[in-house]
Amino acid sequence: MPDNSAALLREPRGALVVDRVPVPVPAEDEVVVRVRAAAVNPVDWVIQGTGPVTYRWLRTPAVLGSDVAGEVVAVGSGVTRFAVGDRVVGLATGTDRGRDPVHEGAFQEHTALLERLTAAVPDDVPLEQAAVLPLGASTAACALFQPKHLGLPLPGAADAPSDRSGVVVVWGGSTSVGMNAVQLARAAGYAVVSTASPRNAATVRSLGAEVVVDHGSPTAVDDLVAGVAGRPVVGAVALGTTSTAACIEVLRRTGGTALAMASTPVSLDRIAGRRRLFPAMLPVFTRLGLATLALTLRARRAGIRAAFVWGSSLRDDDLGPELWGRVLPEGLADGSIRPMPEPLVVGHGPGAVQGAIDRQRAGVSARKVVVTL
Ligand SMILES: NC(=O)c1ccc[n+]([C@@H]2O[C@H](COP(=O)([O-])OP(=O)(O)OC[C@H]3O[C@@H](n4cnc5c(N)ncnc54)[C@H](OP(=O)(O)O)[C@@H]3O)[C@@H](O)[C@H]2O)c1
């Protein structure tokens, strides 16, 4: 049995420490992967810093991390799509309610992944590049395709439009989720109008956005409405703390009625790093609750259906197998889906993970922080 070294969260809100944990044994519907690259998401520092409030179900010790790329070393008895030695990328959901956060977590040398949330990586795509994909692509797909959100037909579906007459608004096209949303919306047959800083506009355009406006500009909402140019808007995906208010305004002025909200309207950054969570969290959560209520009411008054996205919820519906079993592997193989944003490899080994999480929290621009393992 090989060793398994992990970046372990031993107690709530503690620093990650390198420790040995068991090599997972795959369940019937799982593969076990020798992780070669793991990417960091904002949710990793949110869980580490605020878990006792925001992820109350999470027990420690836990291995954080959602984004995994590596090689399959064992397969469960029911697995049909993968064999030992395959290069794969997948979404680890161990920190979700009811899952096992040591068996399934990115920041360790070996992890289990559900077959239905795993895709093959083509030989010409480096694993540190592939690792940027899982939570970004999954969250974008939930926002665009789940009936609760925009409910669009998937790329390649019989009812997918062919003429790009419908428009998807993606506020935050240069975020990790946004870059995936732009590509997936475009692949599904829609025109995309989006936002980014001027330095990232060309990148977001290269992924398929027709119009990219500066989300820092005071005229950003007007510019997006102009970019829609009177066409039917099938919905908006809101990424970033100010995005929901802006998207409500764009939808109100363009007649769109579906809004997928992926970000809280108040950042948890200010409390995540505090030595004590109480009482610093009280004003932050009060503002968060009030802002969410106000935005929900504003959306309802404008006839907009708005709901929060949970990026790993596709584990339990038909979207997971469709995205991971068809859309992503086909898109990666033919080059129509690029694993974006570009990886920013900041270190190697479980001992580098805490620094990588801190680096993500300090802020990135169109890059995904990655650790190789
Ligand atoms: N609900 C879920 O399940 C779920 C899952 C994943 C992520 N999220 C949330 O989705 C958001 C994006 O996550 P991520 O990992 O994709 O983020 P990320 O890649 O870390 O986001 C960094 C990007 O934010 C952009 N940004 C800065 N100011 C902005 C603004 N005013 N409006 C829009 N974008 C702005 C920056 O673009 P420029 O440099 O071009 O300005 C930067 O590239 C976060 O709030 C995250 O918590 C939610």
XYZ file of C-alpha atoms and ligand atoms in Angstrom:
421
model
C 0.000 0.000 0.000
C 1.574 3.352 -1.005
C 1.889 6.241 1.427
C -0.542 9.108 1.251
C 0.625 12.508 2.357
C -1.997 15.228 2.787
C -2.398 18.883 3.703
C -4.679 18.229 6.653
C -7.104 20.556 8.417
C -6.782 18.933 11.846
C -9.162 21.237 13.661
C -11.691 23.902 12.592
C -9.979 27.150 11.519
C -6.496 25.661 12.034
C -3.541 26.001 9.642
C -3.065 23.082 7.264
C -0.389 20.624 8.381
C 1.299 17.858 6.412
C 0.296 14.451 7.749
C -0.234 10.889 6.611
C -3.760 9.655 5.895
C -4.960 6.331 4.462
C -4.832 5.784 0.711
C -8.526 5.691 -0.254
C -10.081 2.420 -1.329
C -12.477 3.090 -4.217
C -16.194 2.537 -3.734
C -18.069 0.858 -6.584
C -18.608 4.144 -8.468
C -15.218 5.742 -7.752
C -11.704 5.897 -9.097
C -8.653 6.546 -6.936
C -6.239 9.028 -8.443
C -2.570 9.783 -7.766
C -3.000 13.549 -7.681
C -0.406 15.415 -9.774
C -1.957 18.883 -9.642
C -4.625 20.507 -7.472
C -6.077 23.982 -7.956
C -7.274 26.398 -5.273
C -10.711 28.030 -5.181
C -11.999 30.875 -3.004
C -14.181 28.339 -1.182
C -11.036 26.701 0.250
C -10.155 29.738 2.367
C -13.835 30.337 3.112
C -14.112 26.798 4.558
C -10.807 27.032 6.399
C -11.611 30.451 7.874
C -15.356 30.286 8.487
C -16.218 26.571 8.394
C -17.818 26.424 11.863
C -20.435 28.902 10.558
C -20.645 28.301 6.808
C -19.822 24.548 6.617
C -21.236 23.480 9.976
C -21.497 19.835 8.876
C -17.765 19.549 8.156
C -15.929 17.320 10.622
C -12.159 17.416 11.129
C -9.671 16.084 10.245
C -10.501 17.118 6.684
C -8.686 17.450 3.374
C -9.856 20.541 1.499
C -9.763 21.159 -2.259
C -12.114 20.432 -5.153
C -9.897 20.496 -8.261
C -7.874 17.384 -9.051
C -5.834 16.181 -12.022
C -3.746 13.020 -11.974
C -3.487 9.367 -12.924
C -5.932 6.609 -12.038
C -4.348 4.024 -9.699
C -7.454 1.985 -8.779
C -11.024 1.654 -10.018
C -14.219 0.581 -8.256
C -16.055 -2.545 -9.384
C -18.744 -0.592 -11.274
C -16.409 1.781 -13.147
C -16.591 1.461 -16.931
C -15.052 4.647 -18.366
C -11.585 4.516 -16.787
C -8.708 2.104 -16.260
C -5.513 2.219 -14.189
C -3.012 4.585 -15.805
C -5.564 6.948 -17.385
C -4.879 10.681 -17.088
C -7.979 12.314 -15.616
C -9.396 15.482 -14.123
C -12.279 15.532 -11.665
C -14.292 17.324 -9.022
C -13.741 16.234 -5.403
C -16.813 16.904 -3.257
C -15.641 15.596 0.119
C -16.385 18.841 1.976
C -20.077 18.750 0.960
C -22.715 17.678 3.449
C -22.831 13.897 3.840
C -19.484 13.246 2.104
C -16.164 12.052 3.562
C -13.613 14.893 3.594
C -10.531 12.685 3.968
C -11.498 10.019 1.417
C -12.279 12.674 -1.211
C -10.284 15.930 -1.216
C -7.827 17.502 -3.642
C -4.947 18.490 -1.359
C -3.397 15.047 -0.892
C -1.347 12.650 -2.970
C -4.199 10.161 -3.464
C -7.905 10.878 -3.529
C -11.107 9.148 -4.518
C -13.247 10.765 -7.242
C -16.723 9.808 -8.417
C -16.553 8.352 -11.913
C -19.482 10.556 -12.921
C -17.526 13.721 -11.995
C -14.333 12.694 -13.798
C -13.163 13.225 -17.396
C -10.220 11.974 -19.447
C -7.430 14.475 -20.129
C -6.002 14.441 -23.663
C -2.255 13.667 -23.886
C -1.421 17.165 -25.126
C -3.011 18.900 -22.091
C -0.614 19.121 -19.097
C -2.179 17.985 -15.809
C -1.480 21.348 -14.099
C -3.480 22.970 -16.898
C -6.351 20.472 -16.609
C -6.531 20.992 -12.828
C -7.977 24.501 -13.270
C -11.209 23.091 -14.639
C -13.375 21.210 -12.091
C -15.171 23.653 -9.793
C -15.109 26.484 -12.342
C -16.669 24.365 -15.081
C -19.116 22.653 -12.709
C -20.359 25.920 -11.208
C -20.712 27.510 -14.635
C -22.629 24.465 -15.881
C -24.984 24.509 -12.878
C -25.702 28.200 -13.515
C -26.354 27.752 -17.231
C -28.012 24.348 -17.468
C -29.800 23.410 -14.240
C -33.575 24.001 -14.549
C -33.479 25.930 -11.267
C -31.145 28.478 -12.881
C -31.013 29.422 -16.597
C -32.154 25.948 -17.682
C -30.530 26.163 -21.129
C -30.125 23.102 -23.366
C -26.635 21.587 -23.086
C -24.113 21.810 -25.934
C -25.000 19.179 -28.497
C -28.568 18.701 -27.184
C -31.276 18.201 -29.808
C -32.971 21.452 -28.781
C -29.752 23.545 -28.575
C -30.090 26.712 -30.674
C -27.930 27.032 -33.773
C -28.193 30.732 -34.617
C -26.785 32.522 -31.521
C -29.875 34.718 -31.435
C -30.240 34.377 -27.655
C -27.827 36.210 -25.360
C -26.293 35.087 -22.043
C -24.907 37.814 -19.786
C -21.847 36.743 -17.775
C -20.832 39.363 -15.224
C -17.265 38.410 -14.231
C -16.034 36.769 -17.439
C -12.415 36.925 -16.260
C -13.087 34.910 -13.095
C -12.410 31.221 -13.159
C -16.131 30.375 -13.180
C -16.760 33.130 -15.720
C -14.236 31.846 -18.256
C -16.007 28.491 -18.141
C -19.443 30.093 -18.349
C -18.440 32.048 -21.454
C -17.130 28.927 -23.179
C -20.043 26.687 -22.186
C -22.694 29.259 -23.128
C -21.042 29.770 -26.472
C -20.741 25.998 -27.023
C -24.454 25.694 -26.218
C -25.301 28.056 -29.088
C -25.721 31.441 -27.391
C -24.113 34.824 -27.903
C -22.292 36.034 -24.770
C -21.850 39.550 -23.440
C -19.510 39.731 -20.499
C -17.244 41.809 -18.268
C -13.536 41.891 -17.394
C -10.823 44.369 -16.563
C -9.417 45.908 -19.733
C -6.228 43.802 -19.323
C -8.279 40.590 -19.564
C -10.815 41.652 -22.198
C -8.953 40.038 -25.112
C -8.711 36.717 -23.243
C -12.445 36.676 -22.494
C -13.172 37.580 -26.122
C -10.902 34.724 -27.264
C -13.112 32.322 -25.269
C -16.166 33.369 -27.257
C -17.599 36.534 -25.692
C -18.879 38.871 -28.362
C -18.803 41.968 -26.176
C -16.597 42.500 -23.102
C -17.102 45.610 -20.992
C -15.009 46.866 -18.077
C -16.671 45.809 -14.789
C -14.874 48.701 -13.081
C -16.485 51.308 -15.318
C -19.399 53.395 -14.011
C -21.116 52.765 -17.363
C -20.697 48.971 -17.250
C -24.445 48.258 -17.020
C -25.230 50.683 -19.878
C -22.430 49.130 -21.941
C -23.777 45.601 -21.389
C -27.301 46.681 -22.329
C -25.879 48.257 -25.493
C -23.975 45.009 -26.174
C -27.197 43.019 -26.006
C -28.417 45.217 -28.860
C -32.104 44.403 -28.474
C -31.703 40.626 -28.747
C -33.544 38.248 -26.376
C -31.617 37.671 -23.130
C -31.977 34.089 -21.860
C -30.416 34.885 -18.490
C -27.454 36.192 -16.528
C -24.698 34.588 -14.472
C -23.503 36.844 -11.647
C -19.914 36.466 -10.393
C -18.318 38.855 -7.906
C -19.736 40.701 -4.896
C -21.270 43.562 -6.901
C -22.499 41.379 -9.720
C -26.034 40.546 -8.561
C -27.183 44.168 -8.358
C -25.643 44.899 -11.758
C -27.184 41.833 -13.393
C -30.648 42.645 -12.014
C -30.373 46.031 -13.675
C -29.198 44.556 -16.998
C -32.007 41.972 -16.954
C -34.603 44.573 -16.007
C -33.598 46.725 -18.959
C -33.342 43.889 -21.476
C -36.359 41.809 -20.473
C -34.381 38.834 -19.138
C -35.986 36.874 -16.303
C -33.409 34.322 -15.024
C -30.470 35.118 -12.757
C -27.936 32.616 -11.418
C -26.059 34.076 -8.445
C -22.731 32.423 -7.675
C -21.264 34.990 -5.271
C -22.383 36.386 -1.939
C -23.004 40.164 -2.069
C -20.572 40.659 0.850
C -17.100 39.080 0.819
C -16.212 36.747 3.691
C -12.561 37.675 3.264
C -12.556 40.091 6.203
C -13.580 37.461 8.723
C -11.930 34.366 7.225
C -8.483 35.355 8.481
C -9.498 36.587 11.921
C -8.100 34.768 14.931
C -11.562 34.873 16.509
C -14.666 34.370 14.380
C -16.962 35.810 17.049
C -17.887 38.636 17.330
C -16.265 39.863 14.060
C -18.692 37.771 12.025
C -21.834 39.367 13.425
C -21.796 42.649 11.422
C -20.574 40.812 8.301
C -23.329 38.198 8.405
C -25.915 40.841 9.263
C -24.870 42.874 6.204
C -24.820 39.699 4.122
C -28.347 38.731 5.198
C -29.773 42.200 4.630
C -28.057 42.640 1.252
C -29.267 39.230 0.072
C -32.829 39.988 1.161
C -32.792 43.390 -0.558
C -31.448 41.909 -3.808
C -33.936 39.052 -3.755
C -36.820 41.487 -3.317
C -35.470 43.773 -6.047
C -35.219 40.815 -8.430
C -38.728 39.639 -7.580
C -40.182 43.117 -8.146
C -38.530 43.152 -11.587
C -40.039 39.745 -12.454
C -36.627 38.041 -12.283
C -36.223 34.493 -10.964
C -32.989 34.576 -8.926
C -31.354 31.668 -7.094
C -27.955 30.869 -5.597
C -25.793 28.327 -7.418
C -24.088 25.427 -5.617
C -21.303 24.303 -7.952
C -21.138 20.688 -6.780
C -24.910 20.109 -6.845
C -24.507 18.435 -10.270
C -23.175 15.429 -8.368
C -26.773 14.438 -7.683
C -28.555 15.218 -10.965
C -28.267 14.379 -14.671
C -26.043 17.375 -15.380
C -22.992 15.828 -13.653
C -22.714 12.780 -15.933
C -23.609 14.881 -19.007
C -20.987 17.531 -18.295
C -18.225 15.209 -17.104
C -19.046 12.209 -19.303
C -19.702 14.002 -22.578
C -19.384 17.813 -22.785
C -15.984 18.243 -21.092
C -14.170 15.192 -22.521
C -15.416 15.976 -26.048
C -14.646 19.689 -25.689
C -11.150 19.030 -24.308
C -10.421 16.471 -27.019
C -11.464 18.706 -29.936
C -10.077 21.890 -28.353
C -13.446 23.670 -28.203
C -13.170 23.873 -24.386
C -9.902 25.321 -23.083
C -9.014 24.672 -19.431
C -8.943 28.269 -18.208
C -7.785 30.433 -16.470
C -4.072 29.794 -17.002
C -2.510 27.974 -14.039
C -0.216 29.849 -11.670
C 1.880 27.049 -10.160
C 3.050 28.309 -6.764
C 4.662 25.239 -5.203
C 5.030 21.493 -4.960
C 3.821 19.026 -2.350
C 1.248 19.117 0.453
C 3.466 21.560 2.359
C 2.857 24.163 -0.358
C -0.939 24.087 -0.089
C -1.383 26.572 2.773
C 0.702 29.156 0.911
C -1.323 28.502 -2.231
C -4.612 29.096 -0.386
C -3.209 32.297 1.094
C -2.073 33.353 -2.386
C -5.579 32.807 -3.810
C -7.096 34.814 -0.977
C -4.687 37.699 -1.606
C -6.284 38.013 -5.073
C -5.661 36.776 -8.594
C -6.440 38.206 -12.001
C -7.369 35.674 -14.653
C -5.090 33.024 -13.116
C -5.794 29.850 -11.141
C -3.457 29.055 -8.258
C -2.185 25.473 -8.609
C 0.039 23.180 -6.518
C 1.753 20.154 -8.050
C 1.916 16.976 -5.972
N -21.634 29.173 -5.604
C -20.667 28.328 -5.929
O -20.835 27.117 -5.926
C -19.335 28.899 -6.330
C -18.324 28.084 -6.853
C -17.141 28.670 -7.259
C -16.967 30.037 -7.108
N -17.949 30.779 -6.557
C -17.822 32.221 -6.398
O -17.755 32.778 -7.694
C -16.903 33.911 -7.689
C -15.811 33.686 -8.688
O -14.996 32.616 -8.222
P -13.696 32.258 -9.038
O -12.973 31.158 -8.394
O -14.105 32.130 -10.432
O -12.938 33.642 -8.816
P -11.490 34.096 -9.173
O -11.033 33.469 -10.438
O -10.627 34.003 -7.980
O -11.825 35.632 -9.418
C -10.798 36.516 -9.662
C -11.308 37.450 -10.728
O -12.310 38.314 -10.179
C -12.462 39.337 -11.130
N -13.116 40.538 -10.629
C -12.571 41.568 -9.959
N -13.482 42.527 -9.736
C -14.641 42.104 -10.295
C -15.937 42.646 -10.394
N -16.248 43.849 -9.903
N -16.880 41.933 -11.017
C -16.603 40.725 -11.541
N -15.376 40.149 -11.484
C -14.407 40.837 -10.852
C -11.041 39.642 -11.533
O -11.080 39.985 -12.914
P -10.204 41.184 -13.467
O -8.810 40.943 -12.976
O -10.385 41.076 -14.934
O -10.821 42.426 -12.868
C -10.271 38.337 -11.291
O -9.774 37.766 -12.468
C -16.407 34.059 -6.243
O -17.243 34.960 -5.579
C -16.569 32.666 -5.681
O -16.725 32.672 -4.286
C -19.124 30.244 -6.177
